[in-house]
Amino acid sequence: MSFTIFKRTAAVYLVIMCFVIFMGAYVTVTLGELSQINREVAEVDGLIIRTAERMQETLLSLLGFEKKYVITGDADFYWEFLKMVPLFREEIGRLSAAAGKGDALLIDNVKSRFEPYSRIPGGHQEAGRELEEREILVNEMNADIKKIIMRMRIERDRKVAISDRIAYRVVRVITVTAALTVVVGVLLSLAMTRSIVKPISLLKSKTKEIAKGSYQKVPLGPAPPEIRDLADDFNTMGEKLKEMDDLKRDFISHVSHELRTPLTSMKAASGMLSQGSFKGSPEKEKEILRIIQTECERLIGTVNRLLDLSRMEAKMMDYQFRNCDLAGVIRFAVLKLAPLAEKRNIRLEVDPFPNLGPVRMDPDRISQVIENLLGNALKFTPGKGRIAIEASLNGEPGFVRVSVCDTGIGIPQDRLEQIFDRFTRAHAEKGTSGTGLGLSIARHIVTDHGGKIWAESAPGKGSTFSFTLPLA
């Protein structure tokens, strides 16, 4: 299955987008994990460490107030001690809520030791006797709190290390993915560009060859469908150009003959007159002048046909449209060619015309079409043959159909369409005269009138040329 240029481009972008989406998804998930770790470090581990440090400070303050009370016996230190007991309990509560199961035993130990420690004896002498034991409790609680702080700092450092590794991994994955995206994108782009540029370069080189007159087909290899279609059209164009080149050469050959023949006749006739070859014979001189006039008219007719075809192809033909009687135009054309048919012993028949109605047309140009069809029929119909022309309304509604039938040599089926191309002659090999412009001009005239023209034939059985014109 061949991919179009659009599909190939879309595939390249899709591959690149897959890399980008993968990178974005990976970064999003990883950054979420990283954010979770940082949040735990900031909100949980940091809170536990700060709370434990405050507990140490509070515990040392309690011990300080107790010692001052024992030494001085000042009751204010006693009351200060009692005020700080609830603060320490609050800190223990915060620590219990924030800490995990790993610290639960240490926190329970602190709680169990703090409860007896928080009950200070009322008398300072009695408190002095228990001071040493109570100081041991404080040191044990302080040791447990240090363990909690130490463990949380280790845990915090471990999470920071994990966070650093994740960040490094993210940077590495982004770098590798970006590099792969660039490399794959460049490789795919180069491959796609090569698949487009290579056949186009081949077409470019073949264009130069065509400009030099070499009409060879483009040997196109694997390529996108658009380029393949372009190459097919290019090959078709080359074939058409070759056909046109062949037609041009054939046309130049025929036109040269068509122009050279009357010019040669006029040159010879005028030479004879200038030399006085028929000085004593006025009749001969008139005949020579008639020959010169006839050949001039023939030459002018050839040039006019070329000019008419050029104007028609350029859509610059000036038609004089008006509502006319088509039957009268047909009869007039038949009358003009009747002497030629009689001279060649060909029966020229005109079938009775129905009431055709007016047709909007240029009568001179339609007469030119009919005369051309009749002239071709006379040219290719042998003696004792038959040519019939008829007009009817039996065809397409709103159109009149005119047909010219002959019993001539016929036209091969594969040439029925080509004969309407310019410079094309159905039987050029038989040595008949003509430029191959008549039917092309006829098709342009009929088409410009809104009708159509076609041919039906079988070799050896004659031909029928028909055309239609819209009714007024």
JSON list of N, CA, C and O in Angstrom, two decimals, residues 16-37:
[
{"chain": "A", "resi": 16, "resn": "ILE", "atom": "N", "xyz": [6.98, 11.66, 15.77]},
{"chain": "A", "resi": 16, "resn": "ILE", "atom": "CA", "xyz": [7.58, 12.70, 16.61]},
{"chain": "A", "resi": 16, "resn": "ILE", "atom": "C", "xyz": [6.67, 13.03, 17.79]},
{"chain": "A", "resi": 16, "resn": "ILE", "atom": "O", "xyz": [7.13, 13.17, 18.94]},
{"chain": "A", "resi": 17, "resn": "MET", "atom": "N", "xyz": [5.36, 13.11, 17.54]},
{"chain": "A", "resi": 17, "resn": "MET", "atom": "CA", "xyz": [4.41, 13.41, 18.62]},
{"chain": "A", "resi": 17, "resn": "MET", "atom": "C", "xyz": [4.37, 12.29, 19.64]},
{"chain": "A", "resi": 17, "resn": "MET", "atom": "O", "xyz": [4.19, 12.54, 20.84]},
{"chain": "A", "resi": 18, "resn": "CYS", "atom": "N", "xyz": [4.55, 11.03, 19.20]},
{"chain": "A", "resi": 18, "resn": "CYS", "atom": "CA", "xyz": [4.59, 9.92, 20.15]},
{"chain": "A", "resi": 18, "resn": "CYS", "atom": "C", "xyz": [5.78, 10.08, 21.11]},
{"chain": "A", "resi": 18, "resn": "CYS", "atom": "O", "xyz": [5.64, 9.86, 22.31]},
{"chain": "A", "resi": 19, "resn": "PHE", "atom": "N", "xyz": [6.94, 10.46, 20.54]},
{"chain": "A", "resi": 19, "resn": "PHE", "atom": "CA", "xyz": [8.10, 10.71, 21.40]},
{"chain": "A", "resi": 19, "resn": "PHE", "atom": "C", "xyz": [7.81, 11.84, 22.37]},
{"chain": "A", "resi": 19, "resn": "PHE", "atom": "O", "xyz": [8.12, 11.76, 23.57]},
{"chain": "A", "resi": 20, "resn": "VAL", "atom": "N", "xyz": [7.21, 12.90, 21.86]},
{"chain": "A", "resi": 20, "resn": "VAL", "atom": "CA", "xyz": [6.93, 14.06, 22.72]},
{"chain": "A", "resi": 20, "resn": "VAL", "atom": "C", "xyz": [5.91, 13.69, 23.80]},
{"chain": "A", "resi": 20, "resn": "VAL", "atom": "O", "xyz": [6.06, 14.07, 24.97]},
{"chain": "A", "resi": 21, "resn": "ILE", "atom": "N", "xyz": [4.87, 12.94, 23.41]},
{"chain": "A", "resi": 21, "resn": "ILE", "atom": "CA", "xyz": [3.84, 12.54, 24.38]},
{"chain": "A", "resi": 21, "resn": "ILE", "atom": "C", "xyz": [4.44, 11.62, 25.44]},
{"chain": "A", "resi": 21, "resn": "ILE", "atom": "O", "xyz": [4.16, 11.76, 26.64]},
{"chain": "A", "resi": 22, "resn": "PHE", "atom": "N", "xyz": [5.29, 10.66, 24.99]},
{"chain": "A", "resi": 22, "resn": "PHE", "atom": "CA", "xyz": [5.95, 9.78, 25.95]},
{"chain": "A", "resi": 22, "resn": "PHE", "atom": "C", "xyz": [6.79, 10.59, 26.94]},
{"chain": "A", "resi": 22, "resn": "PHE", "atom": "O", "xyz": [6.74, 10.37, 28.15]},
{"chain": "A", "resi": 23, "resn": "MET", "atom": "N", "xyz": [7.57, 11.54, 26.37]},
{"chain": "A", "resi": 23, "resn": "MET", "atom": "CA", "xyz": [8.42, 12.35, 27.24]},
{"chain": "A", "resi": 23, "resn": "MET", "atom": "C", "xyz": [7.57, 13.17, 28.19]},
{"chain": "A", "resi": 23, "resn": "MET", "atom": "O", "xyz": [7.88, 13.26, 29.39]},
{"chain": "A", "resi": 24, "resn": "GLY", "atom": "N", "xyz": [6.47, 13.75, 27.70]},
{"chain": "A", "resi": 24, "resn": "GLY", "atom": "CA", "xyz": [5.61, 14.55, 28.56]},
{"chain": "A", "resi": 24, "resn": "GLY", "atom": "C", "xyz": [4.96, 13.71, 29.64]},
{"chain": "A", "resi": 24, "resn": "GLY", "atom": "O", "xyz": [4.89, 14.13, 30.81]},
{"chain": "A", "resi": 25, "resn": "ALA", "atom": "N", "xyz": [4.48, 12.50, 29.26]},
{"chain": "A", "resi": 25, "resn": "ALA", "atom": "CA", "xyz": [3.84, 11.63, 30.24]},
{"chain": "A", "resi": 25, "resn": "ALA", "atom": "C", "xyz": [4.85, 11.17, 31.30]},
{"chain": "A", "resi": 25, "resn": "ALA", "atom": "O", "xyz": [4.55, 11.17, 32.51]},
{"chain": "A", "resi": 26, "resn": "TYR", "atom": "N", "xyz": [6.04, 10.80, 30.84]},
{"chain": "A", "resi": 26, "resn": "TYR", "atom": "CA", "xyz": [7.06, 10.35, 31.80]},
{"chain": "A", "resi": 26, "resn": "TYR", "atom": "C", "xyz": [7.44, 11.47, 32.76]},
{"chain": "A", "resi": 26, "resn": "TYR", "atom": "O", "xyz": [7.55, 11.26, 33.97]},
{"chain": "A", "resi": 27, "resn": "VAL", "atom": "N", "xyz": [7.65, 12.66, 32.19]},
{"chain": "A", "resi": 27, "resn": "VAL", "atom": "CA", "xyz": [8.04, 13.79, 33.04]},
{"chain": "A", "resi": 27, "resn": "VAL", "atom": "C", "xyz": [6.92, 14.12, 34.02]},
{"chain": "A", "resi": 27, "resn": "VAL", "atom": "O", "xyz": [7.17, 14.40, 35.20]},
{"chain": "A", "resi": 28, "resn": "THR", "atom": "N", "xyz": [5.67, 14.05, 33.55]},
{"chain": "A", "resi": 28, "resn": "THR", "atom": "CA", "xyz": [4.55, 14.37, 34.43]},
{"chain": "A", "resi": 28, "resn": "THR", "atom": "C", "xyz": [4.47, 13.39, 35.60]},
{"chain": "A", "resi": 28, "resn": "THR", "atom": "O", "xyz": [4.32, 13.79, 36.77]},
{"chain": "A", "resi": 29, "resn": "VAL", "atom": "N", "xyz": [4.56, 12.08, 35.28]},
{"chain": "A", "resi": 29, "resn": "VAL", "atom": "CA", "xyz": [4.49, 11.06, 36.34]},
{"chain": "A", "resi": 29, "resn": "VAL", "atom": "C", "xyz": [5.67, 11.19, 37.30]},
{"chain": "A", "resi": 29, "resn": "VAL", "atom": "O", "xyz": [5.51, 11.15, 38.53]},
{"chain": "A", "resi": 30, "resn": "THR", "atom": "N", "xyz": [6.87, 11.37, 36.73]},
{"chain": "A", "resi": 30, "resn": "THR", "atom": "CA", "xyz": [8.07, 11.43, 37.56]},
{"chain": "A", "resi": 30, "resn": "THR", "atom": "C", "xyz": [8.08, 12.68, 38.43]},
{"chain": "A", "resi": 30, "resn": "THR", "atom": "O", "xyz": [8.46, 12.64, 39.61]},
{"chain": "A", "resi": 31, "resn": "LEU", "atom": "N", "xyz": [7.65, 13.80, 37.84]},
{"chain": "A", "resi": 31, "resn": "LEU", "atom": "CA", "xyz": [7.60, 15.03, 38.62]},
{"chain": "A", "resi": 31, "resn": "LEU", "atom": "C", "xyz": [6.55, 14.92, 39.73]},
{"chain": "A", "resi": 31, "resn": "LEU", "atom": "O", "xyz": [6.72, 15.50, 40.81]},
{"chain": "A", "resi": 32, "resn": "GLY", "atom": "N", "xyz": [5.48, 14.17, 39.46]},
{"chain": "A", "resi": 32, "resn": "GLY", "atom": "CA", "xyz": [4.50, 13.93, 40.52]},
{"chain": "A", "resi": 32, "resn": "GLY", "atom": "C", "xyz": [5.10, 13.15, 41.66]},
{"chain": "A", "resi": 32, "resn": "GLY", "atom": "O", "xyz": [4.89, 13.46, 42.84]},
{"chain": "A", "resi": 33, "resn": "GLU", "atom": "N", "xyz": [5.90, 12.13, 41.32]},
{"chain": "A", "resi": 33, "resn": "GLU", "atom": "CA", "xyz": [6.59, 11.36, 42.36]},
{"chain": "A", "resi": 33, "resn": "GLU", "atom": "C", "xyz": [7.58, 12.23, 43.11]},
{"chain": "A", "resi": 33, "resn": "GLU", "atom": "O", "xyz": [7.69, 12.16, 44.34]},
{"chain": "A", "resi": 34, "resn": "LEU", "atom": "N", "xyz": [8.30, 13.06, 42.36]},
{"chain": "A", "resi": 34, "resn": "LEU", "atom": "CA", "xyz": [9.29, 13.95, 42.98]},
{"chain": "A", "resi": 34, "resn": "LEU", "atom": "C", "xyz": [8.61, 14.95, 43.89]},
{"chain": "A", "resi": 34, "resn": "LEU", "atom": "O", "xyz": [9.08, 15.25, 45.00]},
{"chain": "A", "resi": 35, "resn": "SER", "atom": "N", "xyz": [7.47, 15.46, 43.43]},
{"chain": "A", "resi": 35, "resn": "SER", "atom": "CA", "xyz": [6.72, 16.42, 44.25]},
{"chain": "A", "resi": 35, "resn": "SER", "atom": "C", "xyz": [6.23, 15.77, 45.54]},
{"chain": "A", "resi": 35, "resn": "SER", "atom": "O", "xyz": [6.24, 16.39, 46.62]},
{"chain": "A", "resi": 36, "resn": "GLN", "atom": "N", "xyz": [5.80, 14.49, 45.44]},
{"chain": "A", "resi": 36, "resn": "GLN", "atom": "CA", "xyz": [5.33, 13.79, 46.63]},
{"chain": "A", "resi": 36, "resn": "GLN", "atom": "C", "xyz": [6.46, 13.61, 47.65]},
{"chain": "A", "resi": 36, "resn": "GLN", "atom": "O", "xyz": [6.28, 13.81, 48.85]},
{"chain": "A", "resi": 37, "resn": "ILE", "atom": "N", "xyz": [7.64, 13.26, 47.15]},
{"chain": "A", "resi": 37, "resn": "ILE", "atom": "CA", "xyz": [8.80, 13.09, 48.06]},
{"chain": "A", "resi": 37, "resn": "ILE", "atom": "C", "xyz": [9.15, 14.41, 48.73]},
{"chain": "A", "resi": 37, "resn": "ILE", "atom": "O", "xyz": [9.37, 14.49, 49.95]}
]
